[in-house]
Structures are given as structure tokens and as C-alpha cells.
Short mmCIF file of C-alpha atoms and ligand atoms in Angstrom, two decimals:
data_model
loop_
_atom_site.label_atom_id
_atom_site.label_comp_id
_atom_site.label_asym_id
_atom_site.label_seq_id
_atom_site.Cartn_x
_atom_site.Cartn_y
_atom_site.Cartn_z
CA UNK A 1 -4.07 24.17 27.13
CA UNK A 2 -3.81 23.01 23.54
CA UNK A 3 -3.57 19.32 22.77
CA UNK A 4 -2.02 19.08 19.38
CA UNK A 5 -2.89 16.09 17.20
CA UNK A 6 -0.51 15.73 14.17
CA UNK A 7 -2.22 13.63 11.53
CA UNK A 8 -0.20 11.78 8.95
CA UNK A 9 -1.29 8.35 7.77
CA UNK A 10 -4.42 8.37 9.92
CA UNK A 11 -6.70 10.72 8.05
CA UNK A 12 -9.88 9.83 9.86
CA UNK A 13 -11.77 10.69 12.98
CA UNK A 14 -13.30 7.25 13.70
CA UNK A 15 -10.85 4.82 15.30
CA UNK A 16 -8.21 7.58 15.58
CA UNK A 17 -6.38 6.83 18.89
CA UNK A 18 -4.29 9.97 18.77
CA UNK A 19 -7.25 12.16 18.29
CA UNK A 20 -9.49 10.35 20.70
CA UNK A 21 -6.77 10.35 23.39
CA UNK A 22 -6.16 13.97 22.90
CA UNK A 23 -9.83 14.76 23.36
CA UNK A 24 -10.06 12.78 26.45
CA UNK A 25 -7.17 14.58 27.88
CA UNK A 26 -8.55 18.04 26.85
CA UNK A 27 -11.70 17.18 28.71
CA UNK A 28 -9.72 16.68 31.89
CA UNK A 29 -7.86 19.95 31.74
CA UNK A 30 -10.51 22.16 30.09
CA UNK A 31 -8.20 22.40 27.09
CA UNK A 32 -8.86 22.17 23.46
CA UNK A 33 -7.83 19.86 20.61
CA UNK A 34 -6.09 21.34 17.56
CA UNK A 35 -5.51 18.96 14.69
CA UNK A 36 -2.67 19.48 12.27
CA UNK A 37 -1.72 18.27 8.91
CA UNK A 38 1.49 19.34 7.06
CA UNK A 39 1.72 18.62 3.39
CA UNK A 40 5.37 17.92 2.32
CA UNK A 41 5.51 17.83 -1.40
CA UNK A 42 9.25 17.77 -1.61
CA UNK A 43 9.56 14.66 0.51
CA UNK A 44 6.76 13.13 -1.43
CA UNK A 45 8.66 13.74 -4.64
CA UNK A 46 11.81 12.14 -3.07
CA UNK A 47 9.63 9.08 -2.21
CA UNK A 48 8.25 8.96 -5.84
CA UNK A 49 4.76 9.47 -4.55
CA UNK A 50 2.23 9.37 -7.39
CA UNK A 51 0.45 12.71 -8.19
CA UNK A 52 -2.86 10.87 -7.93
CA UNK A 53 -2.06 9.73 -4.37
CA UNK A 54 -0.93 13.33 -3.35
CA UNK A 55 -4.20 14.57 -4.78
CA UNK A 56 -6.18 11.94 -2.77
CA UNK A 57 -4.37 13.14 0.42
CA UNK A 58 -5.14 16.73 -0.28
CA UNK A 59 -8.77 16.03 -0.95
CA UNK A 60 -9.09 13.81 2.08
CA UNK A 61 -7.58 16.55 4.29
CA UNK A 62 -9.99 19.06 3.05
CA UNK A 63 -12.88 16.68 3.66
CA UNK A 64 -11.58 15.91 7.14
CA UNK A 65 -11.39 19.59 7.86
CA UNK A 66 -15.07 19.83 7.31
CA UNK A 67 -15.85 16.62 9.28
CA UNK A 68 -13.89 17.72 12.22
CA UNK A 69 -15.43 21.19 12.09
CA UNK A 70 -18.77 19.39 12.91
CA UNK A 71 -17.04 18.19 16.22
CA UNK A 72 -15.75 21.82 16.60
CA UNK A 73 -12.19 20.52 16.31
CA UNK A 74 -10.16 22.87 14.12
CA UNK A 75 -7.83 21.23 11.62
CA UNK A 76 -4.96 23.34 10.52
CA UNK A 77 -3.74 22.14 7.11
CA UNK A 78 -0.37 23.66 6.32
CA UNK A 79 1.66 23.57 3.16
CA UNK A 80 5.24 22.66 4.22
CA UNK A 81 8.16 21.58 2.05
CA UNK A 82 9.97 18.48 3.25
CA UNK A 83 10.10 16.52 6.57
CA UNK A 84 12.52 19.04 7.96
CA UNK A 85 9.97 21.82 7.61
CA UNK A 86 7.66 19.96 10.09
CA UNK A 87 9.80 20.90 13.11
CA UNK A 88 9.53 24.56 12.19
CA UNK A 89 5.78 24.47 11.66
CA UNK A 90 5.14 22.73 14.88
CA UNK A 91 7.61 25.08 16.74
CA UNK A 92 5.52 28.05 15.56
CA UNK A 93 2.38 26.50 17.19
CA UNK A 94 3.91 25.88 20.58
CA UNK A 95 3.27 29.44 21.82
CA UNK A 96 -0.53 28.76 21.52
CA UNK A 97 -0.17 26.88 24.79
CA UNK A 98 0.64 23.35 23.38
CA UNK A 99 0.83 20.92 26.38
CA UNK A 100 1.21 17.66 24.45
CA UNK A 101 1.51 16.25 20.92
CA UNK A 102 -0.23 13.12 19.83
CA UNK A 103 0.44 11.17 16.66
CA UNK A 104 0.35 7.81 15.05
CA UNK A 105 3.76 6.15 14.84
CA UNK A 106 5.51 5.65 11.44
CA UNK A 107 8.41 3.26 10.92
CA UNK A 108 10.42 4.23 7.81
CA UNK A 109 13.87 5.80 8.42
CA UNK A 110 13.16 9.22 7.22
CA UNK A 111 9.82 9.36 8.98
CA UNK A 112 11.48 8.18 12.11
CA UNK A 113 14.12 10.83 11.87
CA UNK A 114 11.48 13.50 11.38
CA UNK A 115 9.51 12.39 14.45
CA UNK A 116 12.63 12.27 16.46
CA UNK A 117 13.52 15.84 15.57
CA UNK A 118 10.00 17.02 16.47
CA UNK A 119 10.17 15.13 19.83
CA UNK A 120 13.46 16.61 20.58
CA UNK A 121 12.20 20.12 19.95
CA UNK A 122 9.27 19.57 22.18
CA UNK A 123 11.36 18.01 24.88
CA UNK A 124 13.36 21.32 25.06
CA UNK A 125 10.21 22.80 26.44
CA UNK A 126 9.13 19.84 28.48
CA UNK A 127 6.19 19.05 26.22
CA UNK A 128 5.45 15.31 26.04
CA UNK A 129 4.80 13.46 22.72
CA UNK A 130 2.52 10.46 22.72
CA UNK A 131 3.09 8.02 19.73
CA UNK A 132 0.47 5.44 18.98
CA UNK A 133 1.26 2.17 17.39
CA UNK A 134 -1.76 1.76 15.24
CA UNK A 135 -0.56 1.48 11.58
CA UNK A 136 -0.88 -2.39 11.82
CA UNK A 137 -3.46 -4.48 13.47
CA UNK A 138 -0.70 -6.18 15.59
CA UNK A 139 2.09 -3.69 16.27
CA UNK A 140 5.53 -4.58 14.73
CA UNK A 141 7.59 -6.71 16.98
CA UNK A 142 4.56 -8.18 18.78
CA UNK A 143 4.19 -11.35 16.62
CA UNK A 144 7.36 -13.35 17.26
CA UNK A 145 8.51 -16.98 17.14
CA UNK A 146 8.83 -18.90 20.41
CA UNK A 147 12.48 -18.01 20.40
CA UNK A 148 11.53 -14.29 20.14
CA UNK A 149 12.57 -13.91 16.56
CA UNK A 150 10.75 -12.27 13.69
CA UNK A 151 8.90 -14.49 11.36
CA UNK A 152 10.44 -14.49 7.90
CA UNK A 153 7.77 -16.80 6.44
CA UNK A 154 4.15 -15.70 6.16
CA UNK A 155 2.23 -18.88 7.07
CA UNK A 156 3.55 -19.35 10.72
CA UNK A 157 3.34 -15.51 11.11
CA UNK A 158 -0.28 -15.72 10.10
CA UNK A 159 -0.99 -18.72 12.52
CA UNK A 160 0.43 -16.78 15.45
CA UNK A 161 -1.24 -13.47 14.36
CA UNK A 162 -4.61 -15.30 14.41
CA UNK A 163 -3.97 -16.62 17.90
CA UNK A 164 -3.20 -13.10 19.00
CA UNK A 165 -6.42 -11.88 17.40
CA UNK A 166 -8.39 -14.58 19.24
CA UNK A 167 -6.74 -13.83 22.50
CA UNK A 168 -6.79 -10.03 22.49
CA UNK A 169 -9.43 -9.23 19.91
CA UNK A 170 -9.31 -5.94 18.04
CA UNK A 171 -10.12 -2.55 19.47
CA UNK A 172 -11.46 0.36 17.67
CA UNK A 173 -11.72 3.92 19.13
CA UNK A 174 -15.03 5.85 18.94
CA UNK A 175 -15.12 9.27 17.39
CA UNK A 176 -14.02 12.05 19.63
CA UNK A 177 -16.73 13.99 21.63
CA UNK A 178 -17.84 17.35 20.18
CA UNK A 179 -15.82 20.10 21.87
CA UNK A 180 -17.08 23.60 22.80
CA UNK A 181 -16.59 26.16 20.13
CA UNK A 182 -13.10 27.51 20.19
CA UNK A 183 -11.72 30.69 18.65
CA UNK A 184 -8.07 29.79 18.23
CA UNK A 185 -5.91 32.34 16.60
CA UNK A 186 -3.30 30.35 14.64
CA UNK A 187 -0.07 31.91 13.42
CA UNK A 188 0.28 32.85 9.74
CA UNK A 189 1.30 29.63 8.11
CA UNK A 190 0.89 28.85 4.36
CA UNK A 191 -2.42 27.01 3.95
CA UNK A 192 -2.31 23.65 2.30
CA UNK A 193 -2.92 23.90 -1.49
CA UNK A 194 -5.41 21.92 -3.53
CA UNK A 195 -4.11 19.08 -5.77
CA UNK A 196 -4.71 18.45 -9.31
CA UNK A 197 -8.03 16.70 -8.83
CA UNK A 198 -6.70 13.59 -10.59
CA UNK A 199 -8.22 11.33 -7.93
CA UNK A 200 -11.72 12.82 -8.31
CA UNK A 201 -13.13 9.34 -9.11
CA UNK A 202 -12.35 8.24 -5.49
CA UNK A 203 -14.78 9.46 -2.90
CA UNK A 204 -13.16 10.89 0.18
CA UNK A 205 -15.92 11.37 2.73
CA UNK A 206 -15.14 9.23 5.69
CA UNK A 207 -18.68 7.86 6.10
CA UNK A 208 -18.87 6.97 2.41
CA UNK A 209 -15.59 4.98 2.67
CA UNK A 210 -16.61 3.23 5.78
CA UNK A 211 -19.88 2.35 4.11
CA UNK A 212 -18.00 0.87 1.10
CA UNK A 213 -16.12 -1.32 3.42
CA UNK A 214 -19.27 -2.28 5.32
CA UNK A 215 -20.96 -3.34 2.19
CA UNK A 216 -17.95 -5.35 1.00
CA UNK A 217 -17.94 -7.29 4.28
CA UNK A 218 -21.70 -7.80 4.22
CA UNK A 219 -22.45 -8.52 0.60
CA UNK A 220 -19.29 -9.18 -1.39
CA UNK A 221 -16.71 -10.88 0.75
CA UNK A 222 -18.29 -14.37 0.40
CA UNK A 223 -17.34 -14.35 -3.26
CA UNK A 224 -13.81 -13.11 -2.65
CA UNK A 225 -12.08 -16.50 -2.90
CA UNK A 226 -13.51 -17.29 -6.25
CA UNK A 227 -13.63 -13.72 -7.70
CA UNK A 228 -10.44 -12.06 -6.43
CA UNK A 229 -7.97 -13.38 -9.12
CA UNK A 230 -9.99 -12.24 -12.18
CA UNK A 231 -9.12 -8.69 -13.19
CA UNK A 232 -12.25 -8.28 -15.40
CA UNK A 233 -14.38 -8.80 -12.35
CA UNK A 234 -14.80 -6.29 -9.63
CA UNK A 235 -13.98 -9.13 -7.03
CA UNK A 236 -11.81 -7.23 -4.55
CA UNK A 237 -12.52 -4.50 -2.06
CA UNK A 238 -10.65 -1.67 -3.78
CA UNK A 239 -9.93 -0.25 -0.29
CA UNK A 240 -6.08 -0.16 -0.66
CA UNK A 241 -5.87 3.59 -1.40
CA UNK A 242 -7.94 4.33 1.77
CA UNK A 243 -5.86 1.95 3.92
CA UNK A 244 -2.65 3.45 2.54
CA UNK A 245 -3.54 7.05 3.69
CA UNK A 246 -5.50 5.92 6.74
CA UNK A 247 -9.01 6.95 5.77
CA UNK A 248 -9.67 3.48 7.15
CA UNK A 249 -7.81 1.44 9.71
CA UNK A 250 -7.03 -2.23 9.17
CA UNK A 251 -8.51 -2.68 12.68
CA UNK A 252 -11.85 -1.26 11.49
CA UNK A 253 -11.72 -3.75 8.53
CA UNK A 254 -11.00 -6.72 10.85
CA UNK A 255 -13.71 -5.66 13.44
CA UNK A 256 -16.32 -5.18 10.67
CA UNK A 257 -15.40 -8.41 9.03
CA UNK A 258 -15.86 -10.28 12.35
CA UNK A 259 -19.23 -8.59 12.88
CA UNK A 260 -20.61 -9.22 9.41
CA UNK A 261 -18.95 -12.56 8.51
CA UNK A 262 -17.89 -14.02 11.91
CA UNK A 263 -19.06 -17.47 11.08
CA UNK A 264 -17.26 -17.62 7.69
CA UNK A 265 -14.03 -16.90 9.57
CA UNK A 266 -14.27 -20.27 11.04
CA UNK A 267 -13.63 -21.92 7.57
CA UNK A 268 -10.17 -21.56 6.22
CA UNK A 269 -11.01 -21.14 2.55
CA UNK A 270 -14.12 -18.89 3.00
CA UNK A 271 -14.04 -15.40 1.44
CA UNK A 272 -13.82 -13.78 4.77
CA UNK A 273 -10.78 -15.89 5.98
CA UNK A 274 -8.97 -15.31 2.69
CA UNK A 275 -9.64 -11.46 2.77
CA UNK A 276 -8.47 -11.50 6.36
CA UNK A 277 -5.23 -13.12 5.18
CA UNK A 278 -4.66 -10.18 2.75
CA UNK A 279 -4.94 -7.84 5.71
CA UNK A 280 -2.43 -10.15 7.58
CA UNK A 281 -0.07 -9.71 4.59
CA UNK A 282 -0.36 -6.04 5.05
CA UNK A 283 0.79 -6.41 8.61
CA UNK A 284 3.53 -9.01 7.69
CA UNK A 285 5.35 -6.77 5.26
CA UNK A 286 5.31 -3.84 7.72
CA UNK A 287 6.66 -6.10 10.47
CA UNK A 288 9.44 -7.20 8.13
CA UNK A 289 10.24 -3.64 7.22
CA UNK A 290 10.68 -2.63 10.78
CA UNK A 291 12.82 -5.62 11.59
CA UNK A 292 15.05 -5.19 8.52
CA UNK A 293 15.68 -1.55 7.88
CA UNK A 294 17.99 -2.35 5.04
CA UNK A 295 14.82 -2.95 2.95
CA UNK A 296 14.03 0.76 3.17
CA UNK A 297 17.41 1.38 1.44
CA UNK A 298 16.11 -0.78 -1.36
CA UNK A 299 18.42 -3.71 -0.61
CA UNK A 300 17.28 -7.22 -1.41
CA UNK A 301 16.10 -9.31 1.53
CA UNK A 302 18.05 -12.25 0.08
CA UNK A 303 21.31 -10.35 -0.10
CA UNK A 304 23.10 -12.57 -2.57
CA UNK A 305 20.54 -11.62 -5.25
CA UNK A 306 22.00 -8.10 -5.14
CA UNK A 307 24.86 -9.49 -7.08
CA UNK A 308 22.73 -10.41 -10.01
CA UNK A 309 23.97 -8.49 -13.06
CA UNK A 310 20.68 -7.33 -14.43
CA UNK A 311 21.02 -6.32 -18.20
CA UNK A 312 18.54 -3.40 -17.59
CA UNK A 313 17.75 -2.57 -21.20
CA UNK A 314 16.24 0.87 -21.31
CA UNK A 315 14.22 0.15 -24.44
CA UNK A 316 12.51 -2.86 -22.90
CA UNK A 317 11.78 -0.82 -19.74
CA UNK A 318 10.18 1.88 -21.74
CA UNK A 319 8.05 -0.74 -23.64
CA UNK A 320 6.85 -2.16 -20.22
CA UNK A 321 6.07 1.24 -18.79
CA UNK A 322 3.96 2.14 -21.81
CA UNK A 323 2.21 -1.25 -22.15
CA UNK A 324 3.86 -2.04 -25.61
CA UNK A 325 5.45 -5.37 -24.95
CA UNK A 326 3.34 -7.41 -27.31
CA UNK A 327 2.07 -9.45 -24.33
CA UNK A 328 -1.55 -8.46 -24.11
CA UNK A 329 -2.12 -9.20 -20.43
CA UNK A 330 1.03 -7.25 -19.50
CA UNK A 331 0.16 -4.33 -21.77
CA UNK A 332 -3.44 -4.14 -20.60
CA UNK A 333 -2.34 -4.25 -17.00
CA UNK A 334 0.28 -1.47 -17.45
CA UNK A 335 -2.34 0.64 -19.15
CA UNK A 336 -4.77 0.11 -16.32
CA UNK A 337 -2.05 1.44 -13.99
CA UNK A 338 -1.13 4.41 -16.21
CA UNK A 339 -4.74 5.37 -16.79
CA UNK A 340 -6.34 4.78 -13.49
CA UNK A 341 -3.52 4.75 -10.80
CA UNK A 342 -4.58 1.37 -9.59
CA UNK A 343 -3.76 -2.25 -10.74
CA UNK A 344 -5.46 -5.51 -9.86
CA UNK A 345 -3.30 -7.74 -7.57
CA UNK A 346 -3.01 -10.62 -10.01
CA UNK A 347 -1.84 -8.22 -12.65
CA UNK A 348 0.69 -6.69 -10.26
CA UNK A 349 2.19 -10.16 -9.84
CA UNK A 350 2.15 -10.78 -13.60
CA UNK A 351 3.64 -7.55 -14.69
CA UNK A 352 6.37 -7.63 -11.89
CA UNK A 353 7.34 -11.04 -12.77
CA UNK A 354 7.44 -10.21 -16.46
CA UNK A 355 9.66 -7.10 -15.84
CA UNK A 356 12.17 -9.11 -13.82
CA UNK A 357 12.06 -12.50 -15.43
CA UNK A 358 11.28 -11.74 -18.98
CA UNK A 359 12.83 -8.42 -19.51
CA UNK A 360 15.73 -8.89 -17.09
CA UNK A 361 15.34 -5.50 -15.43
CA UNK A 362 16.22 -4.91 -11.76
CA UNK A 363 13.07 -5.11 -9.70
CA UNK A 364 13.91 -1.75 -8.13
CA UNK A 365 13.16 -0.03 -11.40
CA UNK A 366 9.62 -1.53 -11.39
CA UNK A 367 9.09 -0.81 -7.69
CA UNK A 368 9.85 2.77 -8.32
CA UNK A 369 7.66 2.95 -11.36
CA UNK A 370 4.72 1.46 -9.50
CA UNK A 371 5.21 3.92 -6.61
CA UNK A 372 5.20 6.84 -9.07
CA UNK A 373 1.84 5.77 -10.51
CA UNK A 374 -0.13 3.94 -7.68
CA UNK A 375 -2.85 5.69 -5.78
CA UNK A 376 -2.31 3.10 -3.07
CA UNK A 377 1.41 3.26 -3.09
CA UNK A 378 2.75 1.86 0.19
CA UNK A 379 6.38 1.23 0.73
CA UNK A 380 6.08 -2.02 2.73
CA UNK A 381 3.38 -3.60 0.46
CA UNK A 382 5.05 -2.50 -2.74
CA UNK A 383 8.54 -3.52 -1.76
CA UNK A 384 7.19 -6.81 -0.44
CA UNK A 385 5.20 -7.43 -3.65
CA UNK A 386 8.14 -6.65 -5.86
CA UNK A 387 10.64 -8.75 -3.84
CA UNK A 388 8.12 -11.59 -3.88
CA UNK A 389 7.76 -11.50 -7.50
CA UNK A 390 11.44 -11.10 -8.14
CA UNK A 391 12.34 -13.96 -5.81
CA UNK A 392 14.60 -11.73 -3.77
CA UNK A 393 12.37 -11.34 -0.64
CA UNK A 394 11.21 -13.09 2.39
CA UNK A 395 8.96 -15.91 1.59
CA UNK A 396 9.35 -15.13 -2.03
CA UNK A 397 8.37 -17.21 -5.08
CA UNK A 398 11.21 -19.57 -5.84
CA UNK A 399 13.35 -18.19 -8.62
CA UNK A 400 12.81 -21.08 -10.95
CA UNK A 401 9.04 -20.72 -10.79
CA UNK A 402 8.47 -18.30 -13.59
CA UNK A 403 5.02 -17.01 -14.56
CA UNK A 404 4.12 -17.71 -18.29
CA UNK A 405 2.32 -14.54 -19.14
CA UNK A 406 0.19 -16.15 -21.80
CA UNK A 407 -1.00 -19.04 -19.59
CA UNK A 408 -1.67 -16.64 -16.82
CA UNK A 409 -3.74 -14.65 -19.26
CA UNK A 410 -5.71 -17.68 -20.37
CA UNK A 411 -6.31 -18.67 -16.87
CA UNK A 412 -7.20 -15.34 -15.21
CA UNK A 413 -8.91 -13.41 -18.09
CA UNK A 414 -10.30 -16.40 -19.99
CA UNK A 415 -12.69 -14.42 -22.07
CA UNK A 416 -10.24 -11.57 -22.75
CA UNK A 417 -12.62 -9.06 -21.33
CA UNK A 418 -10.03 -7.23 -19.29
CA UNK A 419 -7.65 -7.15 -22.21
CA UNK A 420 -10.26 -5.78 -24.58
CA UNK A 421 -11.04 -2.88 -22.14
CA UNK A 422 -7.52 -1.56 -22.33
CA UNK A 423 -6.40 -2.74 -25.78
CA UNK A 424 -9.17 -1.78 -28.15
CA UNK A 425 -6.97 -2.82 -31.09
CA UNK A 426 -7.49 -6.44 -30.01
CA UNK A 427 -11.19 -6.07 -29.62
CA UNK A 428 -12.13 -8.17 -32.64
CA UNK A 429 -9.90 -11.19 -31.53
CA UNK A 430 -11.55 -14.30 -30.37
CA UNK A 431 -11.39 -15.38 -26.72
CA UNK A 432 -8.72 -17.82 -27.77
CA UNK A 433 -6.62 -15.62 -30.04
CA UNK A 434 -6.52 -12.61 -27.77
CA UNK A 435 -3.92 -13.98 -25.39
CA UNK A 436 -1.29 -14.33 -28.09
CA UNK A 437 -2.45 -12.27 -31.19
CA UNK A 438 0.69 -13.01 -33.16
CA UNK A 439 -0.35 -16.04 -35.16
CA UNK A 440 0.20 -16.14 -38.08
CA UNK A 441 1.17 -12.31 -37.87
CA UNK A 442 0.71 -9.71 -35.11
CA UNK A 443 -2.75 -8.13 -35.08
CA UNK A 444 -2.88 -4.74 -36.77
CA UNK A 445 -2.14 -1.79 -34.63
CA UNK A 446 -0.66 -3.96 -31.92
CA UNK A 447 2.99 -4.60 -30.87
CA UNK A 448 5.37 -7.34 -31.79
CA UNK A 449 6.61 -9.26 -28.76
CA UNK A 450 9.69 -7.58 -27.39
CA UNK A 451 11.12 -10.93 -26.15
CA UNK A 452 10.47 -14.61 -26.54
CA UNK A 453 9.31 -16.07 -23.19
CA UNK A 454 11.15 -19.35 -23.35
CA UNK A 455 14.42 -17.85 -24.24
CA UNK A 456 14.07 -15.08 -21.59
CA UNK A 457 13.23 -17.82 -19.03
CA UNK A 458 16.56 -19.54 -19.69
CA UNK A 459 18.54 -16.35 -19.13
CA UNK A 460 16.70 -15.73 -15.81
CA UNK A 461 17.60 -19.21 -14.56
CA UNK A 462 21.24 -18.48 -15.51
CA UNK A 463 21.24 -15.10 -13.83
CA UNK A 464 20.00 -16.54 -10.56
CA UNK A 465 21.96 -19.72 -10.63
CA UNK A 466 25.20 -17.70 -11.05
CA UNK A 467 24.68 -16.01 -7.71
CA UNK A 468 23.01 -18.86 -5.89
CA UNK A 469 25.96 -21.21 -6.76
CA UNK A 470 28.35 -18.73 -5.07
CA UNK A 471 26.60 -19.19 -1.80
P1 FAD B 1 -8.12 -6.67 -1.45
O1 FAD B 1 -7.89 -7.87 -2.19
O2 FAD B 1 -9.53 -6.31 -1.16
O3 FAD B 1 -7.29 -6.71 -0.05
C1 FAD B 1 -7.71 -5.97 1.10
C2 FAD B 1 -6.49 -5.17 1.60
O4 FAD B 1 -5.47 -6.01 2.02
C3 FAD B 1 -5.82 -4.30 0.52
O5 FAD B 1 -6.52 -3.06 0.35
C4 FAD B 1 -4.43 -4.01 1.07
O6 FAD B 1 -4.44 -3.04 2.11
C5 FAD B 1 -4.14 -5.41 1.80
N1 FAD B 1 -3.50 -6.32 0.86
C6 FAD B 1 -3.89 -7.10 -0.05
N2 FAD B 1 -2.95 -7.90 -0.68
C7 FAD B 1 -1.76 -7.45 -0.09
C8 FAD B 1 -0.46 -7.83 -0.26
N3 FAD B 1 -0.05 -8.75 -1.16
N4 FAD B 1 0.55 -7.26 0.45
C9 FAD B 1 0.16 -6.35 1.43
N5 FAD B 1 -1.10 -5.90 1.66
C10 FAD B 1 -2.17 -6.49 0.82
N6 FAD B 1 -0.58 -3.01 -1.98
C11 FAD B 1 -0.79 -1.74 -1.50
O7 FAD B 1 -1.59 -1.34 -0.66
N7 FAD B 1 0.26 -0.77 -2.00
C12 FAD B 1 1.14 -1.02 -2.89
O8 FAD B 1 2.02 -0.10 -3.18
C13 FAD B 1 1.22 -2.33 -3.43
N8 FAD B 1 2.14 -2.71 -4.32
C14 FAD B 1 2.21 -4.03 -4.81
C15 FAD B 1 3.14 -4.36 -5.72
C16 FAD B 1 3.27 -5.66 -6.19
C17 FAD B 1 4.33 -6.00 -7.25
C18 FAD B 1 2.38 -6.64 -5.71
C19 FAD B 1 2.43 -8.07 -6.29
C20 FAD B 1 1.41 -6.23 -4.78
C21 FAD B 1 1.24 -5.00 -4.32
N9 FAD B 1 0.28 -4.65 -3.40
C22 FAD B 1 0.26 -3.34 -2.90
C23 FAD B 1 -0.62 -5.65 -2.81
C24 FAD B 1 -2.02 -5.71 -3.65
O9 FAD B 1 -1.82 -5.92 -4.87
C25 FAD B 1 -2.93 -4.58 -3.25
O10 FAD B 1 -3.04 -4.33 -1.86
C26 FAD B 1 -4.27 -4.91 -3.79
O11 FAD B 1 -4.30 -5.13 -5.20
C27 FAD B 1 -5.30 -3.74 -3.61
O12 FAD B 1 -6.54 -4.04 -3.94
P2 FAD B 1 -7.81 -4.19 -2.95
O13 FAD B 1 -7.83 -2.99 -2.08
O14 FAD B 1 -8.96 -4.34 -3.83
O15 FAD B 1 -7.27 -5.45 -2.26
#
């Protein structure tokens, strides 16, 4: 008997419930575990997945193949096309003697349809599918108000989430037991191709990633509260890319945090508590996405804001994408994204706010651009972040609270070190000048401001109040 484990956003062998359960089952019926990964570049493209993220996945699958080989678990990595091709690939494996399929649940609409089609195919042959709800620490739908409703505001969600954590704890699964060597002859399927190596700077060995997380929880998390908002400092964990593709689980992060910094968690403002909050935000946005599937269709959570008539100037959008707006903090941030595939959280907030509230461009343009560049692109977090910044989402920033990009720059990059790193033409500016290098004239080689913040702000207020007053 073959127990087929279909890996998707759980590219790890520690704390992988699907893999672990399959191995346990195989021990009972003297069967074997076969792991499967199907690359679906056409679907990835349809989802605007960044090439660097695609490369990270491909490199990680290759590393996982070697790691699982040590446990004598074969991993078959197949090059598919789109989600529809998954049914055909899996159907070709069934004659090997597949008795069950195991996978981690995914929630987005197309993913759901894909899994439904696979389950229906297996059902024809009476082969059961086991789906494990492990993408969040608390499964979507499990953190509800007393009336049984979904929370639309983060703080009470978090409070209840913490009660659940204290009551049930967090469980991680050990790595699966080594299986006896198996010579399994798999059908002739196109092997997964290598990527473009653009993610080479990101290690993909599971133990190395786990170790990074452990060191963060042991040695760095205590400084998180004070350091996390300053992009010039390496003050955050930089684990998002690994959480997004499942090299790490959020459960592992929570368990490790409790182990290394349990005492700190009792104080609300400690680094450990604030970091835990970020992991809760991750859960929150996924819960919201499951409860409101219209978000997946890129509709605004606050539906009336979909009536805003965004001017959407292509020239301004291009300046934002290239980091040529004349606002140094925005331009440096966009260059960080374009050059590295990652952007600091404070800068994601600043650039998102700037696109929507200074350049008056529909937040969906920015959401899509971020997705096409981010190594950690994650639909729920990205959509949640954009709708927060655009004041169109759950628990969003009120629309009249508009970031001033220059003040933000002075506050969060006071010495201009981050700006200098990405805008060498401003290197000689003083710490004071660098945030607004236009007085008396724009610094040589730099860009004139594409808009005037105070004027832009007024138009934003007008755009929002037009639709709000119709409510
Ligand atoms: P840390 O500060 O160390 O946080 C730990 C983990 O918590 C992160 O790795 C991430 O998994 C999670 N997390 C942190 N902040 C948030 C948040 N606000 N919402 C949800 N989860 C969070 N995060 C993504 O993972 N993918 C995205 O596509 C994404 N797009 C964003 C777009 C915008 C406009 C904004 C404002 C935020 C976005 N974020 C996204 C959230 C956040 O910016 C990143 O998770 C964070 O910068 C990653 O760095 P880190 O791993 O060092 O985070």
C-alpha cells in the first residue's frame, strides 16, 4: 500500500502533520510513504507569483527531496502546468497502489476547487483523502465571538486567540520515522525543473531555517519592540518567506517562543509578546479571508470604498514602481523590493499608503505589484496589509489618518542610513536634509517630487468622503 503525501505550502518534514500521519498509517499496514510535489507555473503566473518566490520553492523542494531521502521517503517532484494538471498527475500515481492521500488544507477559491477535483477523482476509486488544517496556529473558524461570529477587529480576536492558546497549547509533530528502503517505480512524469536561482541568498536547508528561528527567539526577540520599526536595523526575524511556503510552521514559531522566552510572554509590551502578536495577525488575515471569500476576488472589505473613483495615473504608478517619486523613503523602499524581493514592514505601510493616498492609485494595483516582487508573497497577508493601508479593510487605518512620508522618514530612518543604502545619489546629504532633499533645489541626480503631499492629502479626503457620505 502507498500512502501519498501531497506537499504544497508545507515544505518541511518537521511538524508536518500530513507526512507524520501518513508514516504512522504506513507502519500499521506495512505500506510506504510517497511524497509528491507538483510545480504549477501557469497557475503561479496567474496569481502574479514573484519569480524569486518560485525559485525559492523549487530550491526548497530539491533540498527537501534530499532531506526526505535520509528518511528513505521518496519525494517525487513533478513539473505540472496549472492546478487542473494536478488531477491528472495524481491519477497517474494511483495504480502504484495508493490507499490514501494526505495533504494540508488550503483556503483560497482556486486551491479549494483544485482539491475538490482531486478528492472527487480519488472518491471514484474509494480512496480517502485526509486534509489537515495546519496553515494557521488556530484553524479558521475556531476563534469566534460569543455569538459565534467572526471577529472583524484584531484586538478582541487576539484576546480570544490567546485564551485558546493558554487552554489548548500548541502542538508540533515530530519528524516521521525512517522507513525501510523502497524501490518504487514511478510512472514517467516530467521532473520538476530548476528555477532561475534568484533566491540564492536565502538558505533552504530545513535545519538551518529552524536554527535561524531558534536564534531569533533566544537572542533577538527581546529587542523586537524597540528595533522592529527601523528599516536600517535588522530588527525583525526575516522568516516571512519561510512561513509563506511552509519551510517553517507558525506553530513551531509559537512553541519555540514559549520555550525560549516564556517569561517575557507574560508582559504585554515585551519583544516576545509583540512578535507573537505579529503571528496572530498572520492568523487573523487568513481567518478573515476564509470568512469573506469576496476578498479573494479582490473586492474591498468595506464595500462602499469600491465606488471610489481612483484617478489611476499610469505615469505616477510607474514612478512608484521604479522608486522615482522624489520622496526618498518611498523610493529607497521600492528599490529594496525591486532589488531584493523583500521589504521591511514599516516601509510596506509607508509605500502602500503613499500609492493610495498620495498618488491616488487603486490599492489593487499596488497589491498586485507587491505580489509580483515579494519573496514572501502571501495572499491573505498582502491583501490584509494593502486594505489596511488603503483604509478599505477590516480594522483598517481610518481614511483621514494619512501618513506623511517625510515625517515617517524622519521618525523611522532618523540618520538616513536606510535611504543612503538604496539611493547613493543622496549619500552626501546630512541626516536632516536627506528626508527632503529638495531645498532649495532637488539634489543632483535625484527626482523631483511627483506630487505635493498636502495637496494630495486633500484630494484623498475628498475621494473618501464622497463615498462615505452616500452611506
Ligand atoms: P516579523 O516582524 O519577524 O514577524 C514574524 C512573522 O509574522 C512574519 O514573518 C509574518 O509571517 C507574520 N507577520 C508579521 N506582520 C504581519 C502582518 N502585518 N500581517 C500578517 N502577518 C504578519 N507579509 C507576508 O508574509 N506576505 C505578504 O505578502 C505581505 N504583504 C504585506 C503588504 C503590506 C502592504 C503590508 C503593510 C504588510 C505585508 N505583510 C506581508 C506583513 C509584513 O510586512 C511581513 O510579514 C513582514 O514584514 C515580514 O518580515 P519578518 O518575517 O521579518 O516579520
